[in-house]
PDB file of C-alpha atoms and ligand atoms in Angstrom:
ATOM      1  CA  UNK A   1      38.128  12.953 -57.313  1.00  0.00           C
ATOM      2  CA  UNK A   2      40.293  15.663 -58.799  1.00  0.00           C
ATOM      3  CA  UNK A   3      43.919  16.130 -59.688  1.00  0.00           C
ATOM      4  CA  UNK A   4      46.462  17.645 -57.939  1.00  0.00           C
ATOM      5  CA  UNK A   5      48.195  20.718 -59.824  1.00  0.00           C
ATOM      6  CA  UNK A   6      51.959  20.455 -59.151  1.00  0.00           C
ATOM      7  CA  UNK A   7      54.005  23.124 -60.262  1.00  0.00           C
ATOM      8  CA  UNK A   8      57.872  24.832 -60.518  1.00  0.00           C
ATOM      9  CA  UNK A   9      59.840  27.134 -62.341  1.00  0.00           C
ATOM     10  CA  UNK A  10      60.809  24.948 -64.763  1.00  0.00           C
ATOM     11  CA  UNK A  11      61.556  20.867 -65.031  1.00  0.00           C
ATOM     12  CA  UNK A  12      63.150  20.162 -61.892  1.00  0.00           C
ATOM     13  CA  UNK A  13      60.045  19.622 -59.902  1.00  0.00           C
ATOM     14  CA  UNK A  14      59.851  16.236 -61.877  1.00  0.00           C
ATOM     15  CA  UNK A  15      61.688  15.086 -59.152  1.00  0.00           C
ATOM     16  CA  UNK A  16      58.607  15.534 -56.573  1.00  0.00           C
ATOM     17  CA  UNK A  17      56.245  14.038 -59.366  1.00  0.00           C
ATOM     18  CA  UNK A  18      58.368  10.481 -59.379  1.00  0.00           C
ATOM     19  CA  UNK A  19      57.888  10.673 -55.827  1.00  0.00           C
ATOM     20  CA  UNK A  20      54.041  11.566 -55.674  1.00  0.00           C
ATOM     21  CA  UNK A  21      54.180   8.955 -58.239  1.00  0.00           C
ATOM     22  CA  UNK A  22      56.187   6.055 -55.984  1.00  0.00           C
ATOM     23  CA  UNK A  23      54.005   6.939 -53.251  1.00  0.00           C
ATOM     24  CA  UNK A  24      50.347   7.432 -54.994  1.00  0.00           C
ATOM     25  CA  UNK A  25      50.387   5.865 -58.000  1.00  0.00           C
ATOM     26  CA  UNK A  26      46.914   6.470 -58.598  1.00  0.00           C
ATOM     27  CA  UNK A  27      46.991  10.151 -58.412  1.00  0.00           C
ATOM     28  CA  UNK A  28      45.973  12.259 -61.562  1.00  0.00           C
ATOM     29  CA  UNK A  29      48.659  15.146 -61.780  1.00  0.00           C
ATOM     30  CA  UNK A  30      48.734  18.486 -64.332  1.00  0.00           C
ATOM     31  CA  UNK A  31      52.186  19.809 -63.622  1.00  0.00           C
ATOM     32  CA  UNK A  32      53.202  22.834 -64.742  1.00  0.00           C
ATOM     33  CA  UNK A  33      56.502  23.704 -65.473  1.00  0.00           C
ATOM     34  CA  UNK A  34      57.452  27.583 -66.184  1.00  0.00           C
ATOM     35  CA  UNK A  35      60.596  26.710 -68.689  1.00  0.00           C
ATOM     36  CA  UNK A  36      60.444  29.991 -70.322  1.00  0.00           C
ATOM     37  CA  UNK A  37      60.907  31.907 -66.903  1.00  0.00           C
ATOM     38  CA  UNK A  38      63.346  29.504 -65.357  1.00  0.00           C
ATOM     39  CA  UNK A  39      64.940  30.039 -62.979  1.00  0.00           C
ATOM     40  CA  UNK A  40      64.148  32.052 -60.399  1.00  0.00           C
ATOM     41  CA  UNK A  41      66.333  30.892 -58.038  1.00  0.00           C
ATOM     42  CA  UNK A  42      68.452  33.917 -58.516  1.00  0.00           C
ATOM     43  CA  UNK A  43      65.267  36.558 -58.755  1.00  0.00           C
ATOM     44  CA  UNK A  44      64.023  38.976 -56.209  1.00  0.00           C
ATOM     45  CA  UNK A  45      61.339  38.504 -54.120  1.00  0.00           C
ATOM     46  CA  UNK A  46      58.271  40.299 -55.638  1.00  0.00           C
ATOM     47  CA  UNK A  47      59.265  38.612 -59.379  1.00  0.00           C
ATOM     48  CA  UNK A  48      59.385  35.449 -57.307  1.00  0.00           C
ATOM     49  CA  UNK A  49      56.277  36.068 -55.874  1.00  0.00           C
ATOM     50  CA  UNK A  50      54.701  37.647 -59.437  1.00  0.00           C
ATOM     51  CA  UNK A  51      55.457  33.963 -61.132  1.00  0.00           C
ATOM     52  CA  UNK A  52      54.241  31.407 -59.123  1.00  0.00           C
ATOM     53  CA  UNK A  53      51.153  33.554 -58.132  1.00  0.00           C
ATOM     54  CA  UNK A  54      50.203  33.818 -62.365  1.00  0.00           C
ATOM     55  CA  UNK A  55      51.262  29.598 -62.392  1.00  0.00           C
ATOM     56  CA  UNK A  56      49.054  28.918 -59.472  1.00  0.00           C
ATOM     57  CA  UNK A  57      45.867  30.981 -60.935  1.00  0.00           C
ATOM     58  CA  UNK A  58      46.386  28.970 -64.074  1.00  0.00           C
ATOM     59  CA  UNK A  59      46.867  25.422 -62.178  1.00  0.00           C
ATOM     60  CA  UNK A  60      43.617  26.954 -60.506  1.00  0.00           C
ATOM     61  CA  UNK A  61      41.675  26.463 -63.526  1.00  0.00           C
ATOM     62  CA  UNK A  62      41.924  22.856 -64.179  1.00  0.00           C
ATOM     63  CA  UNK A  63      39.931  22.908 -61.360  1.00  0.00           C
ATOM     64  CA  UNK A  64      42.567  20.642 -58.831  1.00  0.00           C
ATOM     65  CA  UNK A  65      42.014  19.498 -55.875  1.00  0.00           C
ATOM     66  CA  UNK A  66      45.617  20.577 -54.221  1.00  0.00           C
ATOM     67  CA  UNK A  67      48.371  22.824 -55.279  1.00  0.00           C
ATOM     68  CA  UNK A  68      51.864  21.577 -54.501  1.00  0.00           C
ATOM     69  CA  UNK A  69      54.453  23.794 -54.891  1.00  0.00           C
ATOM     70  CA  UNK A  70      57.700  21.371 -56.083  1.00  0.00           C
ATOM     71  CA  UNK A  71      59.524  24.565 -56.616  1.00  0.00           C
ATOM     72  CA  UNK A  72      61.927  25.155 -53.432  1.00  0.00           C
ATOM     73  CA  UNK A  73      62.030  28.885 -53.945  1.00  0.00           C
ATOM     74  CA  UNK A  74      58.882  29.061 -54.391  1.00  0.00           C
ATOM     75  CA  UNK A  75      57.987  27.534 -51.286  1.00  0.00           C
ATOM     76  CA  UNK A  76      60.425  29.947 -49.448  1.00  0.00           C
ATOM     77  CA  UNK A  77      59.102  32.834 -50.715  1.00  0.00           C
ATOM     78  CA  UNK A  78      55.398  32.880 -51.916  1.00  0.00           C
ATOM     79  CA  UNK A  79      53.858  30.604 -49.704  1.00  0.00           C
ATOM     80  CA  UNK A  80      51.806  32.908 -47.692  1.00  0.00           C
ATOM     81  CA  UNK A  81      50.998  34.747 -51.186  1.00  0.00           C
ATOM     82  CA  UNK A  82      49.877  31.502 -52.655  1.00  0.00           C
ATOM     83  CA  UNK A  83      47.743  30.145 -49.565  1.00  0.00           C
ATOM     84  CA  UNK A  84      45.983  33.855 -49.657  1.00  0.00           C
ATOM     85  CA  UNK A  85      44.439  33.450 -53.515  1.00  0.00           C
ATOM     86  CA  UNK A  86      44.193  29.784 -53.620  1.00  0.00           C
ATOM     87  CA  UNK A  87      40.989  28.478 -52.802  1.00  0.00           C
ATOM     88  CA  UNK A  88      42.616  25.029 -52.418  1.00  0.00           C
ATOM     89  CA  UNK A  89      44.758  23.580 -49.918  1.00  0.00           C
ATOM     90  CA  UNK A  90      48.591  24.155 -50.858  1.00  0.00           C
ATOM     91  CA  UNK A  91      51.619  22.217 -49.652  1.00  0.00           C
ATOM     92  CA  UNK A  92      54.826  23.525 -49.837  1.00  0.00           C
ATOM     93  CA  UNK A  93      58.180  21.742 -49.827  1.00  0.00           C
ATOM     94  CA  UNK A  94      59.603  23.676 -45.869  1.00  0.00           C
ATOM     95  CA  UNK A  95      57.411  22.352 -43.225  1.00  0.00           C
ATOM     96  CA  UNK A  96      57.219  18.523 -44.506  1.00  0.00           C
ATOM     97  CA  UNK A  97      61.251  18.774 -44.994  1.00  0.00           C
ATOM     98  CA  UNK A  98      61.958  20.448 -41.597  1.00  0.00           C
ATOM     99  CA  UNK A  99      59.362  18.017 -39.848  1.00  0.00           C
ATOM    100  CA  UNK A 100      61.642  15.290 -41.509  1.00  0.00           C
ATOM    101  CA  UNK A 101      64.908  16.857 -40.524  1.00  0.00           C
ATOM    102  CA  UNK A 102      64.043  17.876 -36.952  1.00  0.00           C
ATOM    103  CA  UNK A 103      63.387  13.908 -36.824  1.00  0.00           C
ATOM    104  CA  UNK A 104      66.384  12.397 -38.125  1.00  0.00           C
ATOM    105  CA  UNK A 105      69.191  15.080 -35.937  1.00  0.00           C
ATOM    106  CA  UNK A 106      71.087  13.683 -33.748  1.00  0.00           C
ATOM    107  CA  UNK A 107      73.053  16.296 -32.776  1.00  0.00           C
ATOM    108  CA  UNK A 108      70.731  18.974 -33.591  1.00  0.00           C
ATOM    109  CA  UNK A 109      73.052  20.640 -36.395  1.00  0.00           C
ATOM    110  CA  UNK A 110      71.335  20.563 -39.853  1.00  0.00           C
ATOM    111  CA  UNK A 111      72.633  21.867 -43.119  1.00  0.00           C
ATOM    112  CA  UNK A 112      70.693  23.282 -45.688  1.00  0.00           C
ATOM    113  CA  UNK A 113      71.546  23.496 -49.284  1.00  0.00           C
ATOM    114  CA  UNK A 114      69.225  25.588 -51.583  1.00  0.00           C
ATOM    115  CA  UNK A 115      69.071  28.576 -54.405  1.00  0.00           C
ATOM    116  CA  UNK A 116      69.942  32.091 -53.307  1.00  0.00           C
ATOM    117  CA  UNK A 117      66.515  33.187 -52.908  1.00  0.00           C
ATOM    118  CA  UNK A 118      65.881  30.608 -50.781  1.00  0.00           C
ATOM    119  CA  UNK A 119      68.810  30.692 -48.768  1.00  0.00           C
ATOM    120  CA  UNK A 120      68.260  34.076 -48.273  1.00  0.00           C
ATOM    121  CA  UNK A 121      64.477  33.653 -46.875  1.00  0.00           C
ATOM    122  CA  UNK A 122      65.653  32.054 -44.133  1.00  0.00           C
ATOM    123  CA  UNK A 123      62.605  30.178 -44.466  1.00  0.00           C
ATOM    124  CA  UNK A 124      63.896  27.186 -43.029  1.00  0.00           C
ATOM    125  CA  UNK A 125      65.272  28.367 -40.070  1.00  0.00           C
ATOM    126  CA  UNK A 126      62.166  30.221 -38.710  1.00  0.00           C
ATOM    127  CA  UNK A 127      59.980  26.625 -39.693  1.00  0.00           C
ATOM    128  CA  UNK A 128      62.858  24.579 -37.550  1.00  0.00           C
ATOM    129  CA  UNK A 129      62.915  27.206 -34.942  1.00  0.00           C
ATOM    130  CA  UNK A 130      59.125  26.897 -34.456  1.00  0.00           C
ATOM    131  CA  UNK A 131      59.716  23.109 -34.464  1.00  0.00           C
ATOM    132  CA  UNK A 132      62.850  22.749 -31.807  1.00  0.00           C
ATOM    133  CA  UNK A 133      64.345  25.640 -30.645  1.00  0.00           C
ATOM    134  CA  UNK A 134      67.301  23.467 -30.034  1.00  0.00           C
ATOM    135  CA  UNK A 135      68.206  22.689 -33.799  1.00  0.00           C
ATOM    136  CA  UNK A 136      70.742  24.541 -35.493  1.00  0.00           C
ATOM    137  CA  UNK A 137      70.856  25.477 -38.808  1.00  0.00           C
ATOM    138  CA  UNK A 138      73.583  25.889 -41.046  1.00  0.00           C
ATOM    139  CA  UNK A 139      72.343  26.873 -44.779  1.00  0.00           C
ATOM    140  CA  UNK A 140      74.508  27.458 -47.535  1.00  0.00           C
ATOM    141  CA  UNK A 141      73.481  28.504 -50.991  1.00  0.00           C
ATOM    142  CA  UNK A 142      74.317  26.430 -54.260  1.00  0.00           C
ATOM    143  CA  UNK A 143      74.091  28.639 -56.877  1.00  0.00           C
ATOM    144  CA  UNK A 144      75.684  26.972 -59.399  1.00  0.00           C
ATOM    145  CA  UNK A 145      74.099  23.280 -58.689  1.00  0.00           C
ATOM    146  CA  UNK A 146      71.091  24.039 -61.347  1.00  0.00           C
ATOM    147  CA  UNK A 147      72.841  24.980 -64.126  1.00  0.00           C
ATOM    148  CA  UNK A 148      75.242  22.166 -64.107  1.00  0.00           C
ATOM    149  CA  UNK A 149      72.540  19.267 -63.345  1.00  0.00           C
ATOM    150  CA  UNK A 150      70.517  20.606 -66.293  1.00  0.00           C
ATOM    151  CA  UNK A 151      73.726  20.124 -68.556  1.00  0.00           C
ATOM    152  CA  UNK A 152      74.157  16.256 -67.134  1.00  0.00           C
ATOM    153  CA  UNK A 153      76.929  17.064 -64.670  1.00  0.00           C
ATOM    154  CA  UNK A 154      75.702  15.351 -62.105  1.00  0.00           C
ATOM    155  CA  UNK A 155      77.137  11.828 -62.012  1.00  0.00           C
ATOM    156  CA  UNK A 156      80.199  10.638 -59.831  1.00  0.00           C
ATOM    157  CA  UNK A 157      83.405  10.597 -61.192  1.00  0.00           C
ATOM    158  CA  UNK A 158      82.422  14.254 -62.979  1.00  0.00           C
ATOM    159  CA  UNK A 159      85.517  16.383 -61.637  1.00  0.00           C
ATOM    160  CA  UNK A 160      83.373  20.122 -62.294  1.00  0.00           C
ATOM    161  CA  UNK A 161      80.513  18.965 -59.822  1.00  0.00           C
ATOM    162  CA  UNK A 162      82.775  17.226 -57.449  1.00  0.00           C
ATOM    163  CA  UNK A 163      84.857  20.199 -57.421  1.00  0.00           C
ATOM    164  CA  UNK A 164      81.612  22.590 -56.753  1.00  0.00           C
ATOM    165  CA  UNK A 165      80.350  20.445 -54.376  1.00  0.00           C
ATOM    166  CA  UNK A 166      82.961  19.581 -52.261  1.00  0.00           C
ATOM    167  CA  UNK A 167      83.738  23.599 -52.327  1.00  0.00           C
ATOM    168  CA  UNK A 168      79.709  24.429 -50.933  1.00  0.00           C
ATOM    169  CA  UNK A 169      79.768  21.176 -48.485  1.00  0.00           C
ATOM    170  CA  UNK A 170      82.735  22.128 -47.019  1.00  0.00           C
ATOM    171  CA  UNK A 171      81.798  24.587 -44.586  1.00  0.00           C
ATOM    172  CA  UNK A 172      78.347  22.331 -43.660  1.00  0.00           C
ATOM    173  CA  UNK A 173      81.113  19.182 -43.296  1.00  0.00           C
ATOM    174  CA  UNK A 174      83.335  21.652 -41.111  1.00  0.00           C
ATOM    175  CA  UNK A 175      80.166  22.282 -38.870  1.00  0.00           C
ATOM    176  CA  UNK A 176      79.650  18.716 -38.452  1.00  0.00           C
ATOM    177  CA  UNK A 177      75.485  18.572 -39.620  1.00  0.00           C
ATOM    178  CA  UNK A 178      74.573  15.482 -39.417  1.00  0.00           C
ATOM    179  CA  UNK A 179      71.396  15.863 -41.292  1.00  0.00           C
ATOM    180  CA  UNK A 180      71.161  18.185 -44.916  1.00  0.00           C
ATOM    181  CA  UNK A 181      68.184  18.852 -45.937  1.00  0.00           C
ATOM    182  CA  UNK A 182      68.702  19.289 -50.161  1.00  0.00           C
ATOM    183  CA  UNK A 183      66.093  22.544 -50.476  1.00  0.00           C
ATOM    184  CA  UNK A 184      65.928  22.423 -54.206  1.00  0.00           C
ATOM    185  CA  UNK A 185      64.445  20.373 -57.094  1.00  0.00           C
ATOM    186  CA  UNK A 186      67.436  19.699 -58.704  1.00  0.00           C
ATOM    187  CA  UNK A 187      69.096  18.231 -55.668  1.00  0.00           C
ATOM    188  CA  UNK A 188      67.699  14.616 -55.549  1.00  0.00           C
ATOM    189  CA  UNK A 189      69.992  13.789 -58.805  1.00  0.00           C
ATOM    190  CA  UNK A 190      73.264  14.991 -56.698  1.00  0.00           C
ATOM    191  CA  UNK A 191      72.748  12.919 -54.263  1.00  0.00           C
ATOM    192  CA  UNK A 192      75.689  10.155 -55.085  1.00  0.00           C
ATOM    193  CA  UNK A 193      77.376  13.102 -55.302  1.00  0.00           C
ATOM    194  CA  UNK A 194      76.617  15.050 -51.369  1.00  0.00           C
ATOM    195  CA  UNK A 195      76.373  11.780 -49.786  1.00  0.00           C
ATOM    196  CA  UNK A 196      79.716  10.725 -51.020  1.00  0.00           C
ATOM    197  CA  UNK A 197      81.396  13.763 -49.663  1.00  0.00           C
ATOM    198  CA  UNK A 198      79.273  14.335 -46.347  1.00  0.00           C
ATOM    199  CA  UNK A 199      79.648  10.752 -45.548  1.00  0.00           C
ATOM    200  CA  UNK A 200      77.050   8.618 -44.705  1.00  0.00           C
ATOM    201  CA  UNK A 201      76.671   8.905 -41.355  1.00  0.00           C
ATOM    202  CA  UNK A 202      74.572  12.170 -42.382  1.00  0.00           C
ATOM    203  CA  UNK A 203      71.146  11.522 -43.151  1.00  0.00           C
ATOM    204  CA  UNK A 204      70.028  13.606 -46.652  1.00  0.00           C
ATOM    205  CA  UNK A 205      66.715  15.090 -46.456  1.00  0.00           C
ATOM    206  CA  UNK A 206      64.787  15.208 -50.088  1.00  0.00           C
ATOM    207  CA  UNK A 207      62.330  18.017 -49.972  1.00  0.00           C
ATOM    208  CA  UNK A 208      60.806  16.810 -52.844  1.00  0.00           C
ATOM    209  CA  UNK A 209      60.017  13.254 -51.086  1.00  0.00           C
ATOM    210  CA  UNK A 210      59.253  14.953 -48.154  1.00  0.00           C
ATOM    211  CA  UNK A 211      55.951  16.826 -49.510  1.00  0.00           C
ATOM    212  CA  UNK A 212      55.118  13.594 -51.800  1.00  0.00           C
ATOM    213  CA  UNK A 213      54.851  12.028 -48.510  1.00  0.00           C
ATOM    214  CA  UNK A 214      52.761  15.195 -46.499  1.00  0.00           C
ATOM    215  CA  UNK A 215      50.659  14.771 -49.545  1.00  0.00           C
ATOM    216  CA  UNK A 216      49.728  10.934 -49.482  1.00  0.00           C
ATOM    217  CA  UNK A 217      49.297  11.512 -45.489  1.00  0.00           C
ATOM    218  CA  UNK A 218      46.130  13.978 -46.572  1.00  0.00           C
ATOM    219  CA  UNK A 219      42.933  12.922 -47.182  1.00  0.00           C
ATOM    220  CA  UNK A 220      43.749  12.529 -51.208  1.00  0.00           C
ATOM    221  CA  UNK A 221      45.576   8.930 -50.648  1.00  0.00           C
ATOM    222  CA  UNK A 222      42.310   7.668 -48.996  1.00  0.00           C
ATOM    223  CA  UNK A 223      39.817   8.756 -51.648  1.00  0.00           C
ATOM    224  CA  UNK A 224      42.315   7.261 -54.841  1.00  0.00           C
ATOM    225  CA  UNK A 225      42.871   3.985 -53.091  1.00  0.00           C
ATOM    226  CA  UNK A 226      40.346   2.265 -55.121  1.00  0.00           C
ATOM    227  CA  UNK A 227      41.027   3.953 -58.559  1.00  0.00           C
ATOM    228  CA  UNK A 228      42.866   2.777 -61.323  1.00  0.00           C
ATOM    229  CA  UNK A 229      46.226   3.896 -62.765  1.00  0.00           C
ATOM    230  CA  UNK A 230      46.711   7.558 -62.472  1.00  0.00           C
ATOM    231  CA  UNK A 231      47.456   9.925 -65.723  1.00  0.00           C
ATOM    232  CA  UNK A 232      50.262  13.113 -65.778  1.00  0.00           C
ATOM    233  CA  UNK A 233      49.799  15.888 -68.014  1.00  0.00           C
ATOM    234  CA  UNK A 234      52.463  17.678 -68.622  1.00  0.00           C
ATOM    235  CA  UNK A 235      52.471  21.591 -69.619  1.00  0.00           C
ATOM    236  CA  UNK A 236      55.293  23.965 -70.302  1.00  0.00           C
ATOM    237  CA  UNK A 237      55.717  28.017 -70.666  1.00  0.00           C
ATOM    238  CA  UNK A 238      58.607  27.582 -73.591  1.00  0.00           C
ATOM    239  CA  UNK A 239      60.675  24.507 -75.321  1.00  0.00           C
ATOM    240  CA  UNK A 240      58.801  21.700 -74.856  1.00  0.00           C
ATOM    241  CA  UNK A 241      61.142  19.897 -76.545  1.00  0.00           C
ATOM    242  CA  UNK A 242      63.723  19.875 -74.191  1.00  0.00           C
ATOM    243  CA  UNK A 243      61.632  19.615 -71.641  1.00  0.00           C
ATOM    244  CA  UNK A 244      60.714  16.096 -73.036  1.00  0.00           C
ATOM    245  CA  UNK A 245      64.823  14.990 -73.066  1.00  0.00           C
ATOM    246  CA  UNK A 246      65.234  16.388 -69.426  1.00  0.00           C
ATOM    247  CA  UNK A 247      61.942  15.165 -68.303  1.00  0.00           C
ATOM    248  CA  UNK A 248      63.604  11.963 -68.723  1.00  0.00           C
ATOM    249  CA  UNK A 249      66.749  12.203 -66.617  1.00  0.00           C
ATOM    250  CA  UNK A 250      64.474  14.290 -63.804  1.00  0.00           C
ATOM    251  CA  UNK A 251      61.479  11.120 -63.952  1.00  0.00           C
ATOM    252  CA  UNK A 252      63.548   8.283 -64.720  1.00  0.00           C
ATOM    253  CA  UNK A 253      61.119   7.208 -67.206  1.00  0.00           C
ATOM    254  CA  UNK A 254      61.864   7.150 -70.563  1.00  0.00           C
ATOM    255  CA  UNK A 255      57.915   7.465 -71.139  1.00  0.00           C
ATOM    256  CA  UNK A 256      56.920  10.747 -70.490  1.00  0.00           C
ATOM    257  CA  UNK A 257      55.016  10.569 -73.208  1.00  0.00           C
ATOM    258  CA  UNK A 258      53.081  14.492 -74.539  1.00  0.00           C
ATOM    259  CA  UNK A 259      54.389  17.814 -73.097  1.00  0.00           C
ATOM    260  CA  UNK A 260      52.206  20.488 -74.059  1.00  0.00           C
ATOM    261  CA  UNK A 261      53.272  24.238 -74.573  1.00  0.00           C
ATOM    262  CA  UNK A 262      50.704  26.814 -72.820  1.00  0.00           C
ATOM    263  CA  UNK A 263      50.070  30.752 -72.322  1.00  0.00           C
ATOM    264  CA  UNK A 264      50.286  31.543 -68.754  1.00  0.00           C
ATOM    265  CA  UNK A 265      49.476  34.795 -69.884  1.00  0.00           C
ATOM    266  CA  UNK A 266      51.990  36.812 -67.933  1.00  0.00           C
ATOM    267  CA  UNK A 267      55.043  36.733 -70.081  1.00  0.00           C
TER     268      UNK A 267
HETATM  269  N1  DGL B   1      63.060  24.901 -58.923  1.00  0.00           N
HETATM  270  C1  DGL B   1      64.044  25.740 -58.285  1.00  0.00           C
HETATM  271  C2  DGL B   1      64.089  25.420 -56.788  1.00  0.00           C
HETATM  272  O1  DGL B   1      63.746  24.327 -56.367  1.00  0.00           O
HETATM  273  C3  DGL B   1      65.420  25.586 -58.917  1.00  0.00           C
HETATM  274  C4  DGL B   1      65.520  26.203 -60.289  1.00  0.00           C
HETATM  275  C5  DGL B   1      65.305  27.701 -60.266  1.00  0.00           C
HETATM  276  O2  DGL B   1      66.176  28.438 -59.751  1.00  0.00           O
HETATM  277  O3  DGL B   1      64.282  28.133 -60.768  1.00  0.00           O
HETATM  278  O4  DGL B   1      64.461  26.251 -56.010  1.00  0.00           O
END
């Protein structure tokens, strides 16, 4: 039984690990994080698409099982790319968090909250569209969400990210979504945050949680049931060291234990 290669542009898709971890504990996991390319939430297309094709062939070589892309833009934009040269089955982040969101609207209006590039792929609209037809969606880009998680402003009673938030929620409060689906990695730790201003009479969609859970409904979950306690490895593109401080915030573990620096070979 082999380990599933989970990757992003940088540390945020720690967020999907503590999930895969909550949910299949037994799991081995190489993630790779590309910290000296981050982010590319604000890139073009073809870069987008250049990056996570170079960290999939190198996931590729550990020889895993599955390839699960934590990165939201990523899964917006080089998807198809990523299914054509990978020789493994890869799950993105956009049809398990649709599939989610189609399921908990009420009123058929769902927000969607995600990096420019992502926003702009209008990925999640065609994926909802092909699931109801009747489901509207409202997306609204966050640009400026990463940078201050990364720097700790993410905690209630922080006045900058209340201000930002409240100022890119507004217009998905003013269309009265009920559900939000939060498109990128770095979401998950604003959620005191969203759900405090939305209200919580709207439901908040965690992409990352949403593939953690596509994943343990594959066949993986059946063949680790009997194993014993999964391991992570953790590898980096640049700055492992603050990767390791982060890593902690993004996991919730203090124990994250080695982060190893590697040569993608592409920078
Ligand atoms: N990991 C990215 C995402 O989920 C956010 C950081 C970046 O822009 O690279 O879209």
């Amino acid at each position: 039984m082999g380990s599933v290669g989970v990757f992003d542009s940088g540390l945020g898709g720690l967020t999907t690990v503590r999930a895969i971890h909550r949910l299949l504990p037994f799991q081995d996991i190489i993630y790779l994080g590309d910290t000296a390319r981050v982010p590319y939430g604000n890139r073009g297309c073809e870069v987008i698409k250049r990056f996570a094709s170079a960290n999939a062939r190198f996931l590729l070589g550990y020889k895993v099982e599955t390839l699960v892309i934590a990165c939201g833009t990523v899964s917006t934009v080089a998807l198809d790319e990523l299914r054509r040269l990978s020789p493994v089955p890869v799950l993105g982040v956009v049809e398990p968090a649709c599939r989610q969101a189609v399921g908990a609207t009420k009123n058929k209006r769902v927000g969607l909250i995600a990096t420019k590039a992502t926003a702009a792929s209008r990925a999640y609209e065609r994926t909802i569209a092909g699931l109801d037809a009747d489901v509207e969606v409202f997306g609204n880009p966050c640009p400026l969400f990463v940078p201050l998680v990364e720097n700790g402003r993410f905690r209630a009673g922080d006045a900058v990210i209340e201000t930002v938030a409240a100022e890119y929620l507004a217009p998905l409060k003013a269309a009265g979504v009920d559900t939000l689906i939060l498109g990128c990695t770095h979401y998950p730790l604003l959620k005191g945050i969203i759900s405090d201003y939305m209200g919580e009479g709207v439901a908040l969609i965690d992409a990352g949680e949403a593939v953690a859970a596509a994943l343990a409904g594959s066949a993986v979950r059946a063949a680790n049931e009997n194993r014993g306690g999964g391991t992570t490895r953790y590898l980096v593109t640049d700055d492992e060291d603050k990767f390791g401080e982060l890593a902690e915030i993004f996991l919730q573990n203090p124990t994250i234990g080695l982060v190893e620096r590697v040569d993608i070979g592409e920078i």
